[in-house]
XYZ file of C-alpha atoms in Angstrom:
370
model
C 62.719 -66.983 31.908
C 61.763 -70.098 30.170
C 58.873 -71.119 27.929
C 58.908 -74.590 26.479
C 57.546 -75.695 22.957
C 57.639 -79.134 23.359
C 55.497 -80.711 20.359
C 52.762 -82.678 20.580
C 51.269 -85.954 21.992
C 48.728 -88.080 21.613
C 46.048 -86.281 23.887
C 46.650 -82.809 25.217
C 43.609 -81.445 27.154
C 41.782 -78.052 26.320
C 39.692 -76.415 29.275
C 37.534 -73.049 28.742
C 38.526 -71.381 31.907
C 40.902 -68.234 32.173
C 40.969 -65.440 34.307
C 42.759 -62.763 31.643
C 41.647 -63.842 28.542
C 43.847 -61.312 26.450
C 46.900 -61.153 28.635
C 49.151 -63.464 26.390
C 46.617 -63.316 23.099
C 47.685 -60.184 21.087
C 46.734 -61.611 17.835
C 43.334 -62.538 18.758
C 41.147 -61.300 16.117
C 37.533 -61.422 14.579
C 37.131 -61.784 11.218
C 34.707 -63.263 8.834
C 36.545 -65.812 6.123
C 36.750 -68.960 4.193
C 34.452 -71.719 6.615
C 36.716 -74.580 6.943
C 39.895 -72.892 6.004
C 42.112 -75.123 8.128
C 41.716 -78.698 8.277
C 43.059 -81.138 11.095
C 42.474 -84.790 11.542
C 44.377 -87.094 14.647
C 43.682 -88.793 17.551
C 40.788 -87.394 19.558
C 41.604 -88.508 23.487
C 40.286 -87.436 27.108
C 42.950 -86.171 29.391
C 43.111 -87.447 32.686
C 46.111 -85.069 34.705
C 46.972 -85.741 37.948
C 49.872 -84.590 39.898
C 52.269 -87.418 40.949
C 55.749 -88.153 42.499
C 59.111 -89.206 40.875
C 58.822 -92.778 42.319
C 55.507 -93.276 40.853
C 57.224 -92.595 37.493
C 60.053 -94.983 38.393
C 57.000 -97.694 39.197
C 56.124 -97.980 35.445
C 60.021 -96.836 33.942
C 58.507 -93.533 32.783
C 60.562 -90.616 32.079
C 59.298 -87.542 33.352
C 58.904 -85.283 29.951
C 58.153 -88.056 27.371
C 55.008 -89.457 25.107
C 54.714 -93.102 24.878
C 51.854 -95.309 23.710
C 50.360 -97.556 26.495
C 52.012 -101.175 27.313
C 50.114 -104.047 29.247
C 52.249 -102.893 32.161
C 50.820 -99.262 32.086
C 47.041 -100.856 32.293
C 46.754 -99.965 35.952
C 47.641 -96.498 35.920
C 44.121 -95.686 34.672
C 42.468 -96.842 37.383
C 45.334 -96.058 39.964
C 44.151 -92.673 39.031
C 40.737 -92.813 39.961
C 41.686 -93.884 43.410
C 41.524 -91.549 46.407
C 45.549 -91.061 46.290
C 44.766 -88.498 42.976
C 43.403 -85.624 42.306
C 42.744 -86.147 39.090
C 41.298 -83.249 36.037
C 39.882 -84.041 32.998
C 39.640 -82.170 29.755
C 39.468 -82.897 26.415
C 43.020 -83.686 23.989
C 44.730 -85.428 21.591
C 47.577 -83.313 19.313
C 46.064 -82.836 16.780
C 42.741 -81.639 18.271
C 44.207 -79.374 20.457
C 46.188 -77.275 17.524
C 42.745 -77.238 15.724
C 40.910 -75.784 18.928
C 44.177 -72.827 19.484
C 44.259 -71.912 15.769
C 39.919 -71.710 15.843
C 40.397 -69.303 18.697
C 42.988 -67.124 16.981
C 40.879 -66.679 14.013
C 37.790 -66.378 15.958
C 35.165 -66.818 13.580
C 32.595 -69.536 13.360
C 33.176 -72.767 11.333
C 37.108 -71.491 10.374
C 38.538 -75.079 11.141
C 37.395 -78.928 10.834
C 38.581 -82.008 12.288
C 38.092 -85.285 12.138
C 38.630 -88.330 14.166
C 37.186 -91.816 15.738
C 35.667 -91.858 19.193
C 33.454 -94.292 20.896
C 30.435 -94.533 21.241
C 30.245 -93.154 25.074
C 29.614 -89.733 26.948
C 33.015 -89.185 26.896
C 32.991 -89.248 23.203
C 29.566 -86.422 23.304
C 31.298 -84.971 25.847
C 34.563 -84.201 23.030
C 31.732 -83.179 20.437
C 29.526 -80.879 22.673
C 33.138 -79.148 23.506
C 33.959 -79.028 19.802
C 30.484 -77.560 18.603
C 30.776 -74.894 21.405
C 33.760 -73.874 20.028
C 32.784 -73.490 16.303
C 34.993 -76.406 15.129
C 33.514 -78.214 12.250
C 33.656 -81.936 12.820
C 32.564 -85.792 11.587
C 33.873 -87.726 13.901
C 33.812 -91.659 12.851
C 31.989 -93.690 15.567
C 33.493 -96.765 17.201
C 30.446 -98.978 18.557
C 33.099 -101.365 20.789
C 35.851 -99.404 21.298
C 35.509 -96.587 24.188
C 37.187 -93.197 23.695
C 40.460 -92.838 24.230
C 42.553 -91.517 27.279
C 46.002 -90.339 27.934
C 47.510 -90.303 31.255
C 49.152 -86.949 31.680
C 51.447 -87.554 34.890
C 52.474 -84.054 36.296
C 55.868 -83.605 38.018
C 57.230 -79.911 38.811
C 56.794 -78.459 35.002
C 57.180 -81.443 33.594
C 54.841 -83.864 32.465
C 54.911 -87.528 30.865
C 52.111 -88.539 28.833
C 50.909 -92.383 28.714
C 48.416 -93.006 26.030
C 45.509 -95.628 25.497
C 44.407 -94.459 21.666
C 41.204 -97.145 22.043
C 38.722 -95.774 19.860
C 41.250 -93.415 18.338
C 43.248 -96.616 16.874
C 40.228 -97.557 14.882
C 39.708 -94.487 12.429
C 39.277 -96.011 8.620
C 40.515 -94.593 5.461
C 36.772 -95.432 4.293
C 35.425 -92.874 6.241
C 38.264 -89.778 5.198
C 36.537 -90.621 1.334
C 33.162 -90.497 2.614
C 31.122 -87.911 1.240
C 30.973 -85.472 4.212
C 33.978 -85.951 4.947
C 35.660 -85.550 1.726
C 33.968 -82.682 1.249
C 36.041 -80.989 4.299
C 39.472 -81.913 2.682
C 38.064 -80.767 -0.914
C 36.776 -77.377 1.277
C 39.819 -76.683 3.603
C 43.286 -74.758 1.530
C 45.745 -75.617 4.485
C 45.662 -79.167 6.094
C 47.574 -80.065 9.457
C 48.493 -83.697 11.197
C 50.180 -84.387 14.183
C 52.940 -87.590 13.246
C 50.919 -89.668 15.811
C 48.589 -90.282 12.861
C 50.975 -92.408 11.619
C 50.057 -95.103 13.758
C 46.787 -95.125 12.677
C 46.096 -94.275 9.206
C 49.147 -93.063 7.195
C 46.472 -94.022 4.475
C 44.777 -91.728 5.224
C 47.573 -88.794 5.352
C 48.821 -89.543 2.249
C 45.155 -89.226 0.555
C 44.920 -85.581 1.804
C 48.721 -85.000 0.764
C 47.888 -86.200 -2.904
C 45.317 -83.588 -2.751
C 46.990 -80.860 -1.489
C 50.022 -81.330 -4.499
C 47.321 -81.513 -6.713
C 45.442 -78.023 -5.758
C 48.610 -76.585 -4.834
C 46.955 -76.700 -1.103
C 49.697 -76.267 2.087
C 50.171 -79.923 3.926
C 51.891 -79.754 7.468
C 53.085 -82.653 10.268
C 54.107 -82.539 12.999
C 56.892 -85.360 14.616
C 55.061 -85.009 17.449
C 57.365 -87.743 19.210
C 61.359 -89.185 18.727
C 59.732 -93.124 18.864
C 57.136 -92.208 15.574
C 60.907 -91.615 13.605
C 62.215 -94.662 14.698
C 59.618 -97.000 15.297
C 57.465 -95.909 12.357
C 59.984 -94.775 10.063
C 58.461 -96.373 7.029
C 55.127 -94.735 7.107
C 56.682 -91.423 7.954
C 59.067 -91.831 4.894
C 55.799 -92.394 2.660
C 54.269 -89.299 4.006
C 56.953 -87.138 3.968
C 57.210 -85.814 0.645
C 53.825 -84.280 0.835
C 55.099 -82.075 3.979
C 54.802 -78.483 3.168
C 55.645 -76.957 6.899
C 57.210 -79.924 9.298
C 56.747 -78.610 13.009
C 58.388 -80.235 16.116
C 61.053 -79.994 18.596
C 64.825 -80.333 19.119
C 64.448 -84.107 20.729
C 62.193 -85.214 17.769
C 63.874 -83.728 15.272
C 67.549 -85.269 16.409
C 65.570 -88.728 16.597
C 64.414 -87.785 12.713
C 68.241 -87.186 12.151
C 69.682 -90.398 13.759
C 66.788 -92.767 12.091
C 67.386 -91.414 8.294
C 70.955 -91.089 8.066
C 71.581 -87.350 9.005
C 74.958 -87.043 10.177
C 74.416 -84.600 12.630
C 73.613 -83.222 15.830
C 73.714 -79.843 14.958
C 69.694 -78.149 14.373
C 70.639 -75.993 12.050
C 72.014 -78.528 9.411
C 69.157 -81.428 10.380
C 66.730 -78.376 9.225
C 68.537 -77.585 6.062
C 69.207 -81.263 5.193
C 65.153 -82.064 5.537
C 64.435 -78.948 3.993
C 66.298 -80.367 0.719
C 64.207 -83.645 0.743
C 62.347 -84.862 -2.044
C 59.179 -83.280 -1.845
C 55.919 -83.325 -4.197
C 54.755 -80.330 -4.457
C 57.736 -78.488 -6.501
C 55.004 -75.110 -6.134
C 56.180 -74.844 -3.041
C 59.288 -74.995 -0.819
C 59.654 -76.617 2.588
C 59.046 -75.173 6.066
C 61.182 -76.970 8.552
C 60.185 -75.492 11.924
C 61.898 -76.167 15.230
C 61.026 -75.002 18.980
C 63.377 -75.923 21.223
C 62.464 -75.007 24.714
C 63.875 -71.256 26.395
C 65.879 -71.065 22.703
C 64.562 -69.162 20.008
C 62.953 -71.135 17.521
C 64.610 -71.997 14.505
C 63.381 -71.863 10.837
C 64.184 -73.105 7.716
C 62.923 -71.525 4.441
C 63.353 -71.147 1.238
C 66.967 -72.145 1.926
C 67.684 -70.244 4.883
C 67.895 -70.286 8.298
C 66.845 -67.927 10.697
C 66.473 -67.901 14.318
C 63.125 -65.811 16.187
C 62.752 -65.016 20.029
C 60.534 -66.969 21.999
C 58.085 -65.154 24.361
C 59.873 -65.277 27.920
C 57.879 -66.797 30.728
C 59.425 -66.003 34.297
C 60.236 -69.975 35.674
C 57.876 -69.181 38.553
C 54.595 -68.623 36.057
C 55.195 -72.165 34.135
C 52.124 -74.482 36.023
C 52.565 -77.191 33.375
C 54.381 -77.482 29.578
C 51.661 -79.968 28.191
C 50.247 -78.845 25.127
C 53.016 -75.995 24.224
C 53.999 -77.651 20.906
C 50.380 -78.270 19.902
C 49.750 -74.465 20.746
C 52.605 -73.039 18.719
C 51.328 -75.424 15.753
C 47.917 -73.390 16.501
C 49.050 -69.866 16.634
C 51.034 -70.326 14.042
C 48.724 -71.320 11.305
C 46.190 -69.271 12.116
C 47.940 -66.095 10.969
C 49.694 -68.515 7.972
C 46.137 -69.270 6.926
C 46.039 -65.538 6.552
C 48.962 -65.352 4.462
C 50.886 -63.504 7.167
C 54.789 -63.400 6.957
C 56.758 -65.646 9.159
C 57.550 -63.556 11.547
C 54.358 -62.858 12.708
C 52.877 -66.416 12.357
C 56.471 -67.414 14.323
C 55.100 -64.779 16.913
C 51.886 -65.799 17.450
C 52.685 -69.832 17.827
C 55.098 -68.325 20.867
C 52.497 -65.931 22.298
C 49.979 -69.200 21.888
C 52.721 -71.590 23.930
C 53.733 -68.798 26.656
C 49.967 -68.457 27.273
C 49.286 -72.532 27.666
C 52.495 -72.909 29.666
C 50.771 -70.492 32.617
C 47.642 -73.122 32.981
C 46.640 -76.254 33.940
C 46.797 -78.461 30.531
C 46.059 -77.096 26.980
C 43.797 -74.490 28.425
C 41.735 -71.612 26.293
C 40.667 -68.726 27.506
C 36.696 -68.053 27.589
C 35.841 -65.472 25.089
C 32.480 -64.946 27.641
């Protein structure tokens, strides 16, 4: 039995089709609360999954369960996919996003979440807000006039699945428009905030704004490391952000990257998740969640100076289609019943239920309440 939490990327895709809507959703609720309760801003991206072979991997020295950010030598994969040689799905993604659109379906009531984002000015841009909107996810997405909406390549081999990334319109989300007024008034609205670390790339700005907020109103701030390169390659942004973390989400690869690229002296998960658990933090109200998934092993939390281990939901090998999007749906299920002020336990529970469920589907797939 295996189910795999692997954490975000830069643009897991979220169909409405499922046959068994409740099978693997036993915390599915409805409920009438707070509008706007949760609040999520990232890189909104179109999917575009396709089934491929190890040598086409080996073609562009991919591996075949990573998350990179597009080089000039990746530029033809895009179209290589729209060839006859492909058959290729799209749905709508990005990390962030996708955790927004699994928690919003746990709590199940109109206008619960909000998330923000640039996109271009295209129909696959209105095609990412009609989807949002249908969903009742709040959103203000910024725009781009030039820059066209951004894609990931999600390259499928056996249950695994590498994830090539072309932010575009994505890369161009301004700090300008997080203080706008409608915007502003989302963060000012929302009590728990959530942002995948590939926002780091793009407007660390922008995450530290909400963060000074969230100390100041005593408000819960998570991240996710969503990748190992974001610790190494943008170490000094995540550094800067860091101390506003209130839950930090994200696997066993990414957090061993975190340990080897700020001077933790271990391999070991329990004492990297102790040892960031004890970093300087902002918010003195509240103590650090250090959360890590790691695969068919139970997931592993730090709190309040602690560690304990929980079970994962087991998924029989033969039932996993394709592990994109797990991370991003334990993020989901988990805050939706930490929103609720739910012990851990349970929110630990429902992130697993949320990644066993994606696991069995095509992509970051939601089942249709209709």
């Amino acid at each position: 039995a295996v189910v795999s939490t692997q954490s975000g990327h830069y643009g897991r895709g979220i169909q409405i089709l499922f046959e068994d809507p409740l099978a693997l959703s036993p915390h599915v609720f409805t409920m009438t609360g707070q509008s706007g309760i949760l609040y999520g801003m990232g890189n909104p991206l179109l999917d575009m999954a396709a089934v491929v072979d190890a040598n086409y991997l080996m073609k562009y020295g991919l591996d075949a369960n990573n998350a990179i950010l597009a080089e000039d030598k990746h530029r033809p994969i895009y179209e290589e996919l729209l060839g006859e040689n492909f058959k290729v799905s799209y749905s709508p993604g990005g990390a962030t996003q996708n955790t927004i659109r699994v928690a919003q379906h746990y709590l199940n009531y109109p206008g619960a979440t909000s998330f923000v984002g640039c996109i271009g000015k295209d129909s696959f841009g209105e095609k990412l807000k009609a989807c949002m909107k249908k969903e009742g996810i709040n959103t203000n997405y910024l725009i781009n006039a030039t820059a066209p909406t951004g894609v990931c390549a999600v390259l499928l081999t056996g249950g695994n699945r590498s994830l090539v990334t072309r932010l575009d319109a994505a890369n161009e989300y301004t700090y300008e428009h997080l203080v706008g007024a409608e915007t502003w008034k989302m963060v000012t609205t929302a009590q728990f905030y959530y942002v995948a670390g590939f926002f780091l790339t793009v407007s660390p700005k922008s995450m530290q704004s909400v963060g000074e907020h969230a100390v100041k109103e005593n408000k819960c701030f998570c991240m996710n490391l969503s990748a190992p390169f974001l610790s190494q390659f943008f170490k000094e942004p995540m550094q800067s952000v860091l101390p506003y973390v209130d839950i930090l989400f994200g696997n066993e690869d990414e957090y061993r990257a975190f340990a080897s690229n700020f001077g933790i002296a271990s391999t070991d998960l329990n004492v990297i998740a102790t040892k960031i658990g004890a970093m300087p933090k902002k918010n003195s109200k509240r103590s650090r969640i250090v959360i890590v998934t790691q695969g068919d092993k139970p997931t592993i939390v730090f709190r309040e100076g602690r560690i304990k281990e929980y079970p994962i939901v087991p998924v029989p090998a033969e039932k996993i289609i394709d592990t994109n999007g797990a991370g991003d749906a334990f993020a989901g299920g988990f805050l939706s019943e930490y929103v609720k002020n739910k012990d851990i336990e349970t929110c630990v529970s429902s992130g697993s239920h949320a990644a066993a469920m994606i696991i069995q589907v095509s992509g970051c797939t939601l089942p249709d309440r209709n």
